[in-house]
mmCIF file of C-alpha atoms in Angstrom:
data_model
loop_
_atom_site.group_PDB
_atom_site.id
_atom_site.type_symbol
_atom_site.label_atom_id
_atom_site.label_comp_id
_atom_site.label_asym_id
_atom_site.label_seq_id
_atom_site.Cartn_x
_atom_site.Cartn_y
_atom_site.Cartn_z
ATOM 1 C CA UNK A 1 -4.469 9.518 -36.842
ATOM 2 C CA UNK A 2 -3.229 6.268 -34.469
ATOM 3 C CA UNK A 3 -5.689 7.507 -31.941
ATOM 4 C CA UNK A 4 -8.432 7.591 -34.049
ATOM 5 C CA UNK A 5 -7.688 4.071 -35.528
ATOM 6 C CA UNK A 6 -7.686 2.750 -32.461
ATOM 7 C CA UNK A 7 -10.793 3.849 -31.143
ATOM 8 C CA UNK A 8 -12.216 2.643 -34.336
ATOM 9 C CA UNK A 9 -10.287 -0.983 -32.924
ATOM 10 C CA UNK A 10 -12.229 -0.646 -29.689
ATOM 11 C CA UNK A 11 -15.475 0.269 -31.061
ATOM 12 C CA UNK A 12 -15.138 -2.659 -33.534
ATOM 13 C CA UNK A 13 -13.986 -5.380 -31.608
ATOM 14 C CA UNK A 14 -16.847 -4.424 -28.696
ATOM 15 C CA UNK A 15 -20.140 -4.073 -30.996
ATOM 16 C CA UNK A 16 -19.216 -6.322 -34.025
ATOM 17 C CA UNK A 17 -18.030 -10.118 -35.279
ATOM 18 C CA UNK A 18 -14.410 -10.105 -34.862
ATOM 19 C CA UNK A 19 -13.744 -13.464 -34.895
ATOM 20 C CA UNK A 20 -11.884 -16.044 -36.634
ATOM 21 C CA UNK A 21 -14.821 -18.791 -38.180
ATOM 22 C CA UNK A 22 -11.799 -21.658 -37.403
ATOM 23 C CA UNK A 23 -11.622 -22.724 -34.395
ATOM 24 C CA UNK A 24 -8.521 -23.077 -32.242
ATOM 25 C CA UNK A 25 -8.010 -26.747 -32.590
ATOM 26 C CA UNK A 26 -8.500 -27.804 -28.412
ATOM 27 C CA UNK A 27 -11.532 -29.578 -29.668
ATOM 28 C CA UNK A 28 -9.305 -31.996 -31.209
ATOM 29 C CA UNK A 29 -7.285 -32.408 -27.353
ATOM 30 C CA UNK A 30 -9.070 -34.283 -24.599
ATOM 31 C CA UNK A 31 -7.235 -34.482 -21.340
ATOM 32 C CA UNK A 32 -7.727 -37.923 -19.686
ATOM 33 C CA UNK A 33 -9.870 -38.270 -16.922
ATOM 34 C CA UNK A 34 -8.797 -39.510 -13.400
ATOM 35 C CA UNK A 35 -11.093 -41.392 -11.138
ATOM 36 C CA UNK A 36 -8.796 -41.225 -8.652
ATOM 37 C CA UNK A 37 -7.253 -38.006 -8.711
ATOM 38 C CA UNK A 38 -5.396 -38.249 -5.333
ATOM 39 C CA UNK A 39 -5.389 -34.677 -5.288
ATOM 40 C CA UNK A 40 -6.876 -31.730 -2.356
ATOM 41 C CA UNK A 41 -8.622 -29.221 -4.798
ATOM 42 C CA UNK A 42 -8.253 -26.777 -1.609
ATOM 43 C CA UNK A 43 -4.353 -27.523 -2.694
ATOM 44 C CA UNK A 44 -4.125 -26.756 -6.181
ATOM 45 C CA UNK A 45 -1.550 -24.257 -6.479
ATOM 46 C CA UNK A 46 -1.943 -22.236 -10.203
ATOM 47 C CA UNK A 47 0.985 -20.067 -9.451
ATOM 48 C CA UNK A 48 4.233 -20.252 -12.148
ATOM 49 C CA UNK A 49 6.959 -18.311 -12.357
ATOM 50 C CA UNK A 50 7.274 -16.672 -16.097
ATOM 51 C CA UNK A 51 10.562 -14.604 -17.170
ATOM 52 C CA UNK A 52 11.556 -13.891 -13.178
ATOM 53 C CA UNK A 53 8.090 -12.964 -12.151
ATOM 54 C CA UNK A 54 6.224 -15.041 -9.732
ATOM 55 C CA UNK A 55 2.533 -15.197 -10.544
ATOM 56 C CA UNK A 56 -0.574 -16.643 -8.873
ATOM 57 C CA UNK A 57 -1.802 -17.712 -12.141
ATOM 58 C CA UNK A 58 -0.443 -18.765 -15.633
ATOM 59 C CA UNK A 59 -3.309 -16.651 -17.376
ATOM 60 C CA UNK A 60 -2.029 -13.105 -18.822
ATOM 61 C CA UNK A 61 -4.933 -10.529 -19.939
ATOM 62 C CA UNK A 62 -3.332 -10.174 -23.707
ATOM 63 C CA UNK A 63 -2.643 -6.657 -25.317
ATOM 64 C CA UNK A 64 -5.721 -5.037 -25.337
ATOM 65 C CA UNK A 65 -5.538 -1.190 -25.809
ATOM 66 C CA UNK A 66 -4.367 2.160 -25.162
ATOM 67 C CA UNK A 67 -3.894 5.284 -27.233
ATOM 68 C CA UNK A 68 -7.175 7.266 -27.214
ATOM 69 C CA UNK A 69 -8.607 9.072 -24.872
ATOM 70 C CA UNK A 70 -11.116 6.474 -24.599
ATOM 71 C CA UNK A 71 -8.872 3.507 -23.420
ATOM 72 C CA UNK A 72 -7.901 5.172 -20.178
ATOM 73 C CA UNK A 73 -10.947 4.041 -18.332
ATOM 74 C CA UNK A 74 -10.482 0.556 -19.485
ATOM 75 C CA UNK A 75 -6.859 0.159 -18.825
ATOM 76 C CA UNK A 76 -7.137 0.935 -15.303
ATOM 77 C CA UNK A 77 -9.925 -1.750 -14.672
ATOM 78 C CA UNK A 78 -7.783 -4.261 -16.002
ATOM 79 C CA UNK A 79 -4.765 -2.798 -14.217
ATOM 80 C CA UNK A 80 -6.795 -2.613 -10.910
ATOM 81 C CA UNK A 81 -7.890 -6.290 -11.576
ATOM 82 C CA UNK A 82 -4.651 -7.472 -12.267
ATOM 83 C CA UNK A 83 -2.755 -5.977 -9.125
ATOM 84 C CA UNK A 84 -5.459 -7.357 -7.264
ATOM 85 C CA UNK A 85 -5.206 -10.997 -8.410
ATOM 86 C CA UNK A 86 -1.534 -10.602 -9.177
ATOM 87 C CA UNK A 87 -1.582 -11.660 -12.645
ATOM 88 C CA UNK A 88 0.688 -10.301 -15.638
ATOM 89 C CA UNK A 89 -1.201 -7.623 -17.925
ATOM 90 C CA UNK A 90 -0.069 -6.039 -21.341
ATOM 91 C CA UNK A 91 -1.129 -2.780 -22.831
ATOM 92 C CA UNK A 92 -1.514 -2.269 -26.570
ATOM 93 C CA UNK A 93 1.095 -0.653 -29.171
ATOM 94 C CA UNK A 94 2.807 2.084 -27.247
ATOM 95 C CA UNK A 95 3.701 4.340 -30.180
ATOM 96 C CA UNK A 96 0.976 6.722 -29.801
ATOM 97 C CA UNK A 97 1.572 7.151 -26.210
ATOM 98 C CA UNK A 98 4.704 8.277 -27.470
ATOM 99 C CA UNK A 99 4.898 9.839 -30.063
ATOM 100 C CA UNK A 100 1.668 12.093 -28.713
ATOM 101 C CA UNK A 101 2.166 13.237 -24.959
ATOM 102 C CA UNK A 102 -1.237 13.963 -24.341
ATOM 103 C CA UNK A 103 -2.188 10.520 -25.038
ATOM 104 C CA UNK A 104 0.405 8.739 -22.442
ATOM 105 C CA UNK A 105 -1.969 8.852 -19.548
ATOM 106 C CA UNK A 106 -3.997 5.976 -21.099
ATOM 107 C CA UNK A 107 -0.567 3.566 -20.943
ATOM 108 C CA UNK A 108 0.469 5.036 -17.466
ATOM 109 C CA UNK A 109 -2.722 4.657 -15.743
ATOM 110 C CA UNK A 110 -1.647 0.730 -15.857
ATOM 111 C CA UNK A 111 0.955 0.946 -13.797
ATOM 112 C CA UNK A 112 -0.391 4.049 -11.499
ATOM 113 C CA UNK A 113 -3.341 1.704 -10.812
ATOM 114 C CA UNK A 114 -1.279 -1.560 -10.510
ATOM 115 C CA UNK A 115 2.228 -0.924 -9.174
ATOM 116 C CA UNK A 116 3.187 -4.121 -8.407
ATOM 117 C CA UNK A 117 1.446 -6.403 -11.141
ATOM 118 C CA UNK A 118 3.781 -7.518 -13.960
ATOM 119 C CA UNK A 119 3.307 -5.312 -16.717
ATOM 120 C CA UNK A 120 4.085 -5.963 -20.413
ATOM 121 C CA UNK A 121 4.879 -3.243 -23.025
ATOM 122 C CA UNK A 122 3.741 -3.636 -25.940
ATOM 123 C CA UNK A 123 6.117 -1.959 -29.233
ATOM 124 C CA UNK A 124 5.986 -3.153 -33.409
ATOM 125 C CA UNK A 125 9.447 -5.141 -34.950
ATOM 126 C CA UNK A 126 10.326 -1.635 -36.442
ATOM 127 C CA UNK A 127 10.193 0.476 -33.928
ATOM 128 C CA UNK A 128 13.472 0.189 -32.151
ATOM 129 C CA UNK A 129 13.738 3.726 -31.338
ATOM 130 C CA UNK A 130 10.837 3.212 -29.085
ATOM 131 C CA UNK A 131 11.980 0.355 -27.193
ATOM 132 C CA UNK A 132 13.559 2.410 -23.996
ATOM 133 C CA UNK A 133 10.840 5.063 -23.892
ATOM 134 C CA UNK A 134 7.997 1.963 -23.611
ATOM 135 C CA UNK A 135 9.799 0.306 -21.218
ATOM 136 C CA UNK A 136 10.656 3.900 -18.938
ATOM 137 C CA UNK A 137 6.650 4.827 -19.592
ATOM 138 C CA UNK A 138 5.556 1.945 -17.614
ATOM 139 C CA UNK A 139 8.281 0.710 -15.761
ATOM 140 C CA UNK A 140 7.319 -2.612 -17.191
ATOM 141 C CA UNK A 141 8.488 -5.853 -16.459
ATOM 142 C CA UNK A 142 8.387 -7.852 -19.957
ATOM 143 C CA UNK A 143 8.692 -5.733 -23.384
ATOM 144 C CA UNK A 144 6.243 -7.562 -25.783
ATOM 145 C CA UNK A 145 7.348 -7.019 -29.927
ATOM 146 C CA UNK A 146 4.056 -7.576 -31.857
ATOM 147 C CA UNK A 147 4.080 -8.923 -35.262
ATOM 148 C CA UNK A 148 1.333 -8.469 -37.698
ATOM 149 C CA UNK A 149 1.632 -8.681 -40.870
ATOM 150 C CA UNK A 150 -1.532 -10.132 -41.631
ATOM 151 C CA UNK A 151 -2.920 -7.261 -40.192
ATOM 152 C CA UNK A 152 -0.301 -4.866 -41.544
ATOM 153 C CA UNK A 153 -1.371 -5.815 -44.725
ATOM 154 C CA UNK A 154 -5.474 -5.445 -45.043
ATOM 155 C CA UNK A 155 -5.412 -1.936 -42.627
ATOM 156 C CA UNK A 156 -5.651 0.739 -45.227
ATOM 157 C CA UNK A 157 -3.330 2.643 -43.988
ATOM 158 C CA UNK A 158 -1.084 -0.800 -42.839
ATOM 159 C CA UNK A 159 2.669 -0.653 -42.977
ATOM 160 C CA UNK A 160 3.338 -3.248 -45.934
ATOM 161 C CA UNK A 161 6.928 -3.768 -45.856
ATOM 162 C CA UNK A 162 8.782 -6.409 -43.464
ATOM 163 C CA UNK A 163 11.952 -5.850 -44.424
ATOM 164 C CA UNK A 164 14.946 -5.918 -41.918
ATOM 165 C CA UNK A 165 12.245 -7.090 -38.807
ATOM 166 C CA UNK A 166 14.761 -9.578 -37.745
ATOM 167 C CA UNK A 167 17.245 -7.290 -37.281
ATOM 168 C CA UNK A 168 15.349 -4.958 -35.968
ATOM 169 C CA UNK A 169 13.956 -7.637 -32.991
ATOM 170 C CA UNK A 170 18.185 -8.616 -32.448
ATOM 171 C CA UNK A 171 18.562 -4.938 -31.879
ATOM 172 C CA UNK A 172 16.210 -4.253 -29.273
ATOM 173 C CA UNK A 173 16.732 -7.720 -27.359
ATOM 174 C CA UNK A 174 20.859 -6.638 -27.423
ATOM 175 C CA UNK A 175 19.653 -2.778 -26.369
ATOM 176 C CA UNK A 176 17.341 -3.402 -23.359
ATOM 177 C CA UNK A 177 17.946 -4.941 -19.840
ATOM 178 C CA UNK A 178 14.739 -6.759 -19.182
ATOM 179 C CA UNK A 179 13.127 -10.059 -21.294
ATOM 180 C CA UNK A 180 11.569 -9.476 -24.673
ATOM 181 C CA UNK A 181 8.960 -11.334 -25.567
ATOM 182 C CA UNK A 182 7.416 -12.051 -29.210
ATOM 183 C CA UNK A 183 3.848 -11.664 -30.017
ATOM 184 C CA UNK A 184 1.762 -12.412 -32.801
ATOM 185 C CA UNK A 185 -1.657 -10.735 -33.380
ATOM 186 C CA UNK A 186 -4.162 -13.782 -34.225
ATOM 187 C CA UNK A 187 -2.315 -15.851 -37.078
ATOM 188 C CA UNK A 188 0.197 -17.843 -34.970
ATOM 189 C CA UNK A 189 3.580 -19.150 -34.734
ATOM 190 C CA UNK A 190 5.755 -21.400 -37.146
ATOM 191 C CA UNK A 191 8.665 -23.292 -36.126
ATOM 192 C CA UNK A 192 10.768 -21.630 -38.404
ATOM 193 C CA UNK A 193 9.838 -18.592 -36.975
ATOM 194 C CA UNK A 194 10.167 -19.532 -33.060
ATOM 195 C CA UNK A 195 13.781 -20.606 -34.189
ATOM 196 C CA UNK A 196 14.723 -17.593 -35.737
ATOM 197 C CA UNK A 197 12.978 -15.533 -32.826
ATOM 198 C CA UNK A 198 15.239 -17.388 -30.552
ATOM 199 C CA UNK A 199 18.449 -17.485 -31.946
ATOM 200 C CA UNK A 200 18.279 -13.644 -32.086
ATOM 201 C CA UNK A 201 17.552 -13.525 -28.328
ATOM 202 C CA UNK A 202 13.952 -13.047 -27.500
ATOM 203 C CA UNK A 203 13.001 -14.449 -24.181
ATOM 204 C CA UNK A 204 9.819 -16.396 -24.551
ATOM 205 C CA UNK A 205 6.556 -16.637 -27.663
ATOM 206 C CA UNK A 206 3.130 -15.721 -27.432
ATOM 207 C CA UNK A 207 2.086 -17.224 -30.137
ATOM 208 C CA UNK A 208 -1.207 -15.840 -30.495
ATOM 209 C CA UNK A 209 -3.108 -18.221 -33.200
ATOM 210 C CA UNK A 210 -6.271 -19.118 -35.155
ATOM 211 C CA UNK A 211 -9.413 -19.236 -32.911
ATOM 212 C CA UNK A 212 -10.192 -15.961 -31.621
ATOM 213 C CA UNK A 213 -9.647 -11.959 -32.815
ATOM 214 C CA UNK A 214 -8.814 -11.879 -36.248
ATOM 215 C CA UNK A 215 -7.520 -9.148 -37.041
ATOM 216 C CA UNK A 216 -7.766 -9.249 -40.810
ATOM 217 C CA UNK A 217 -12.082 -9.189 -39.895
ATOM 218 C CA UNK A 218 -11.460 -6.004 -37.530
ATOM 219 C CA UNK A 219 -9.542 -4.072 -40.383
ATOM 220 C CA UNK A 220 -11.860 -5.293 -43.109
ATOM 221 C CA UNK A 221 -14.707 -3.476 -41.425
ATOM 222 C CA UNK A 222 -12.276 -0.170 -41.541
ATOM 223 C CA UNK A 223 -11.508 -0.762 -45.271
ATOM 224 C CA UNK A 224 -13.723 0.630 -48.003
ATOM 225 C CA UNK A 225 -13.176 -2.863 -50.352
ATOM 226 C CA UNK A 226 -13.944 -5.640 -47.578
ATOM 227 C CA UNK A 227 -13.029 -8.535 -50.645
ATOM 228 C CA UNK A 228 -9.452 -8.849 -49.366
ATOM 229 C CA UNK A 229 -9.806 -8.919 -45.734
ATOM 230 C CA UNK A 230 -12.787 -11.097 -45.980
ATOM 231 C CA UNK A 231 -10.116 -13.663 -48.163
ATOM 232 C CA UNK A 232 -8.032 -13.514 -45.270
ATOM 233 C CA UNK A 233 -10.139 -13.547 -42.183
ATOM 234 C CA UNK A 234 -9.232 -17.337 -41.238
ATOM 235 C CA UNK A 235 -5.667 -17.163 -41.973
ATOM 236 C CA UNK A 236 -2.960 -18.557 -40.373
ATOM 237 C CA UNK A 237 -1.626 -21.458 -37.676
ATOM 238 C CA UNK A 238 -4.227 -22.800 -35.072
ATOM 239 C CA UNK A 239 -3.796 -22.287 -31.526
ATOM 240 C CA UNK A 240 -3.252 -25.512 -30.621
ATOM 241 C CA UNK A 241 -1.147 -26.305 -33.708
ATOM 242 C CA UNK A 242 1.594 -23.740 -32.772
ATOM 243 C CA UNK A 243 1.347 -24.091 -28.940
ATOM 244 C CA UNK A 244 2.607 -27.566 -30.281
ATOM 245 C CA UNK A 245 5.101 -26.398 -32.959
ATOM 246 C CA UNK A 246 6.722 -23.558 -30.840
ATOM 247 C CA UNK A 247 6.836 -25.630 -27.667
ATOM 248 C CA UNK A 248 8.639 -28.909 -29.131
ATOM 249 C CA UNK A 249 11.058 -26.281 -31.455
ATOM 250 C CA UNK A 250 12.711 -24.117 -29.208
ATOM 251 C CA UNK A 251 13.261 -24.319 -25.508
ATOM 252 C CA UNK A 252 11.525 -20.896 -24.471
ATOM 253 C CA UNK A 253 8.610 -20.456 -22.208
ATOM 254 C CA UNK A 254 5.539 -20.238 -24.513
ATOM 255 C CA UNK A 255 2.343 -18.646 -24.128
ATOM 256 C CA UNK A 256 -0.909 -19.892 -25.517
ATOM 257 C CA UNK A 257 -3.020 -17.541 -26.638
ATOM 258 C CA UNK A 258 -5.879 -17.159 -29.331
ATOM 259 C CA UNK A 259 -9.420 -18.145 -28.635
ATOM 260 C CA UNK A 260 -9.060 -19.425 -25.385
ATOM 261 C CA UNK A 261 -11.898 -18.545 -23.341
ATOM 262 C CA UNK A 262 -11.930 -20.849 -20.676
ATOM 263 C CA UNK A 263 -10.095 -23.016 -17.736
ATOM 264 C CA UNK A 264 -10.547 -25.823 -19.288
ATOM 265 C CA UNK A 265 -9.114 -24.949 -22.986
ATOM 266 C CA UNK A 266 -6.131 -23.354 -20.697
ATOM 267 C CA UNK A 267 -5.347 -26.879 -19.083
ATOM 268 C CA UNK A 268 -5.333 -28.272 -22.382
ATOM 269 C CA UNK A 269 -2.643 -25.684 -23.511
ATOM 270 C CA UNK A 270 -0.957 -26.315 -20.304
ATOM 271 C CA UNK A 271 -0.734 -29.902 -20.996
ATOM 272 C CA UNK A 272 0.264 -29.597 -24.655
ATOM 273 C CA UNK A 273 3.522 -27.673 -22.962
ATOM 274 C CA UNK A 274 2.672 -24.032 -22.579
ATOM 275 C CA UNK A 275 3.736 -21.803 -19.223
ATOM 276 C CA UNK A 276 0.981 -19.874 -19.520
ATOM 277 C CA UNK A 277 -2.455 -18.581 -21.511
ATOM 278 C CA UNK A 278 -3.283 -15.209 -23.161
ATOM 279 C CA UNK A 279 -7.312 -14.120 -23.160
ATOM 280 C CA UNK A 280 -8.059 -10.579 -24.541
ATOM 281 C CA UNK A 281 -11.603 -9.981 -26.044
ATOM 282 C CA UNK A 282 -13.244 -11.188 -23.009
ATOM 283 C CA UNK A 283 -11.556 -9.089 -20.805
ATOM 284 C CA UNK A 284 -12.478 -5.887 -22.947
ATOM 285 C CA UNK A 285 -16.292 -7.014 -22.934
ATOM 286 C CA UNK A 286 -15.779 -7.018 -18.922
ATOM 287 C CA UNK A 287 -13.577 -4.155 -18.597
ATOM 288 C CA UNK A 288 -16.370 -1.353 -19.876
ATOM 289 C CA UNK A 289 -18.231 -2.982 -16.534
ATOM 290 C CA UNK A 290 -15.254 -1.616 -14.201
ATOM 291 C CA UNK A 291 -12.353 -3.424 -12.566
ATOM 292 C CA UNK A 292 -14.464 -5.941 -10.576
ATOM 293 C CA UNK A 293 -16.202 -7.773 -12.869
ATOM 294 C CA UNK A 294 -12.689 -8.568 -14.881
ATOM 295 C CA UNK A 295 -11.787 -9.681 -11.480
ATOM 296 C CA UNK A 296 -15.239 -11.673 -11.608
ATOM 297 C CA UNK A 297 -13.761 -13.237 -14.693
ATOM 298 C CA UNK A 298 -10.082 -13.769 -13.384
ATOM 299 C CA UNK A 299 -11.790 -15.862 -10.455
ATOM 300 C CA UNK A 300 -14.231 -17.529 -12.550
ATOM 301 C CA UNK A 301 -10.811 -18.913 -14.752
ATOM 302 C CA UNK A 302 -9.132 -19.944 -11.666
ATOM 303 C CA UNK A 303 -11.919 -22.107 -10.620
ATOM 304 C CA UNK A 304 -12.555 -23.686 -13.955
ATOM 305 C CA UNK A 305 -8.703 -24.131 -14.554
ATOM 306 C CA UNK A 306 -8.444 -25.508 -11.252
ATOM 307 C CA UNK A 307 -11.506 -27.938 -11.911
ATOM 308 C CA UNK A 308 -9.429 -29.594 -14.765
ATOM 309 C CA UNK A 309 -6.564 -29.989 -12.533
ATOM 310 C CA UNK A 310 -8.584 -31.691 -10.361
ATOM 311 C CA UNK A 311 -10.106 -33.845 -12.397
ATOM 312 C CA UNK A 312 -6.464 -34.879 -13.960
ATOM 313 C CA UNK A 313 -5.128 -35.282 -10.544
ATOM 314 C CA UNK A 314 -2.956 -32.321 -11.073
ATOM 315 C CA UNK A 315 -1.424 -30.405 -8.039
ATOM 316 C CA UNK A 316 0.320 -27.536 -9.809
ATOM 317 C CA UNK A 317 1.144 -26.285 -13.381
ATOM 318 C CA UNK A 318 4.164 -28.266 -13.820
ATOM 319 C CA UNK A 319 2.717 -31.339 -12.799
ATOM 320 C CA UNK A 320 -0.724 -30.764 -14.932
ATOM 321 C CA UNK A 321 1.997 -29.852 -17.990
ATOM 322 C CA UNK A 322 2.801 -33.675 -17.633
ATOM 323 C CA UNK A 323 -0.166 -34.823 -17.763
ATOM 324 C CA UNK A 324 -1.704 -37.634 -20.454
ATOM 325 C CA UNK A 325 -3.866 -36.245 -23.208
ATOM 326 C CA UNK A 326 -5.268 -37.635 -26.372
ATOM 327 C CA UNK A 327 -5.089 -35.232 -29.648
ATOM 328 C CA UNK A 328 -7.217 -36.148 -32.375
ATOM 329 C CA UNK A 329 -8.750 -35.143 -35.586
ATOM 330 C CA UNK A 330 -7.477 -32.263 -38.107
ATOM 331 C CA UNK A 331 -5.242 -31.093 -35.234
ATOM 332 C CA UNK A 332 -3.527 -34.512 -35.136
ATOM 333 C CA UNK A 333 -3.606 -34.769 -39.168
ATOM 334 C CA UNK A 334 -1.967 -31.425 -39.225
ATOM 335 C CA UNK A 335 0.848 -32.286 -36.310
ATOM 336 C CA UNK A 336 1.590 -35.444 -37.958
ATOM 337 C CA UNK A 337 2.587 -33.983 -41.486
ATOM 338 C CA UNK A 338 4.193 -31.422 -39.600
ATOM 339 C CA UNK A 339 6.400 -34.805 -38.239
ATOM 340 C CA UNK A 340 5.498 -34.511 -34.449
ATOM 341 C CA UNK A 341 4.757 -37.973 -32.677
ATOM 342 C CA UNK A 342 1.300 -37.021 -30.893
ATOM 343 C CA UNK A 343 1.528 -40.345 -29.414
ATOM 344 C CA UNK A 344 3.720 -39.588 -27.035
ATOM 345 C CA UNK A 345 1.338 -37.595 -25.018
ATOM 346 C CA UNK A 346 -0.595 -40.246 -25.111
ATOM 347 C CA UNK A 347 2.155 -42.608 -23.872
ATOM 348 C CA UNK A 348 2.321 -39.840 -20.482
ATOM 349 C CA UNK A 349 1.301 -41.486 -17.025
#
C-alpha cells in the first residue's frame, strides 16, 4: 500500500543514513568578503516575491510528507511554522490523499493549520487526472510535478516507464489556472531538461540536486537486493552545478534545493542566480519536536542568511543575487566543460 510505503519513507529518512556521500558542490563557491559592507544588518530585507506570492524569506520547507496516518502530526508543525513566519511550504505526493479518503486529513491539516502561507501541491508527471483534485484539496497556491526516476527505478514496487511525461507535464500546465512548478527528487536538473520543462509551460524549477536525500539510499533500504540502489546512491547533477545550468538556460525563477542546510550555503545559491532555497530533512528531524522548534530553525536560517548578506554588503535578495563570488575546484571543472564562463561572477562588483 502507498501509505504503508510512506511510513516506511518517514521511518527511514528519520532513524537511518539517507544521504548522498557527494557533496553539493558550494564548497567549491566562496562569496567575497566586504570590509566595508555599507549595509544596516537591522535593514536586511530577505523577503522575494516567487510566482505572485510575496514572502518574508526565499527559503521553502521542500516536500516532505503526507499519506499515513502518521504524517498528520508533522504536517501541521510545519504548516503552523510556516503561517507563522510566512514562508512557502509543500506537502508530499498527493495521490494517496486521493485516491484513499481516509487518508486526506494528513494533506488538509496544512492548510487548516496555515491558511494564509503559500502552499505547494505536490502530484507525479503521470498523474494528470489528479492535478485539479490536489490543487481543490489544499487550495494551494503553486502545484509542484515531481520527477523521479532515479527513484522510480530502485523502489521495488517503482513505476519504471517514462514514457509520454512531457506530455503529460504540457497537459496539466494547459489544464490548471495557477503556476506549475517542476521538481526533482535529489538527482538534479539538466539544461536540456529546464528547456524542455519550459517550452511546455511550467512556471519555475526546483531543481533538487546531489548533496542531500538520496533517494536511491532510502529505497535501497526497502529493497530486498540493496546492490543496485547502493550503485546508484550518488547519482546525478550537483546542487550547485544545476542551480548554475538551469539558471543561465532558461529564464524561470529557480529554486535551489539539495543539501542545503544552512544561511550561508543559501546565499551562495542566491548569488549563483537562484530566487529561492529548498531544505527538507532538517525540517522533518525538527518537526517530530512540534511546530516551534521548526520555527526555531526558520529563525536560526534567517539570521545566518542574513549574516552573509551582511558580510557581502547585501541589502536584499536581488541585490545579494549580484553579488561577486569565486567558484572553484570540480564545480568550476564541471561548469567549464559544460561551456559556462565562471569568470564572470568573478568579474561582478
Amino acid at each position: 500500500m502507498i501509505s504503508d510505503r510512506k511510513l516506511e519513507h518517514l521511518e527511514i529518512c528519520k532513524n537511518y543514513d539517507v544521504e548522498h556521500h557527494r557533496t553539493t558542490g558550494f564548497e567549491d563557491v566562496e562569496l567575497v568578503h566586504r570590509s566595508l559592507p555599507e549595509v544596516d544588518f537591522d535593514e536586511i530585507d530577505t523577503s522575494i516575491e516567487f510566482l505572485g506570492k510575496k514572502l518574508d524569506s526565499p527559503l521553502i520547507i521542500s516536500a516532505i510528507t503526507g499519506g499515513h496516518s502518521a504524517s498528520k502530526e508533522i504536517n501541521e508543525s510545519l504548516a503552523i511554522a510556516s503561517e507563522k513566519t510566512n514562508i512557502a511550504m509543500g506537502v508530499g505526493s498527493q495521490r494517496a490523499g486521493i485516491t484513499n479518503p481516509e487518508l486526506t486529513d494528513t494533506f488538509t491539516v496544512v492548510r487548516d493549520m496555515a491558511p494564509h502561507a503559500t502552499i505547494i501541491g505536490n502530484i507525479g508527471a503521470p498523474q494528470v487526472e489528479y492535478a485539479g483534485s490536489a490543487i481543490d484539496m489544499l487550495d494551494c497556491d503553486i502545484l509542484a510535478i515531481h520527477l523521479n526516476p532515479l527513484q522510480e527505478i530502485i523502489q521495488p514496487e517503482g513505476d519504471i516507464n517514462a514514457k509520454g511525461f512531457i506530455d503529460d507535464i504540457k497537459e496539466i500546465t494547459q489544464t490548471v489556472d495557477i503556476p506549475i512548478m517542476a521538481k526533482e527528487t535529489g538527482a538534479g536538473i539538466s539544461k536540456k531538461d529546464a528547456q524542455i520543462l519550459e517550452k511546455i509551460g511550467i512556471d519555475a524549477i526546483d531543481i533538487e540536486g546531489v548533496g542531500g536525500t538520496s533517494w536511491s539510499a532510502v529505497e535501497t533500504y526497502r529493497a530486498e537486493n540493496p546492490n543496485l540502489g547502493n550503485l546508484f546512491w550518488d547519482w546525478g547533477i550537483t546542487t550547485a552545478v544545476s542551480t548554475v545550468e538551469v539558471v543561465e538556460s532558461t529564464d524561470l525563477p529557480v529554486i535551489s534545493s539539495g543539501g542545503i542546510r544552512n544561511g550561508l550555503e543559501a546565499a551562495k545559491a542566491i548569488s549563483l542566480g537562484a530566487s529561492g532555497v529548498g531544505m527538507a530533512l532538517p525540517f522533518l528531524k525538527h518537526a517530530y519536536n512540534g511546530p516551534e522548534y521548526v520555527e526555531e530553525k526558520i529563525n536560526q536560517f534567517t539570521n545566518e542568511l542574513k549574516t552573509a548578506m551582511f558580510l557581502v554588503g547585501a541589502e536584499n535578495i536581488k541585490q545579494l543575487q549580484e553579488k561577486r563570488l569565486i567558484i572553484t575546484g570540480k564545480t568550476r571543472e564541471i561548469l567549464t566543460e559544460l561551456g559556462i564562463d565562471t569568470k564572470k561572477y568573478a568579474r561582478r562588483i
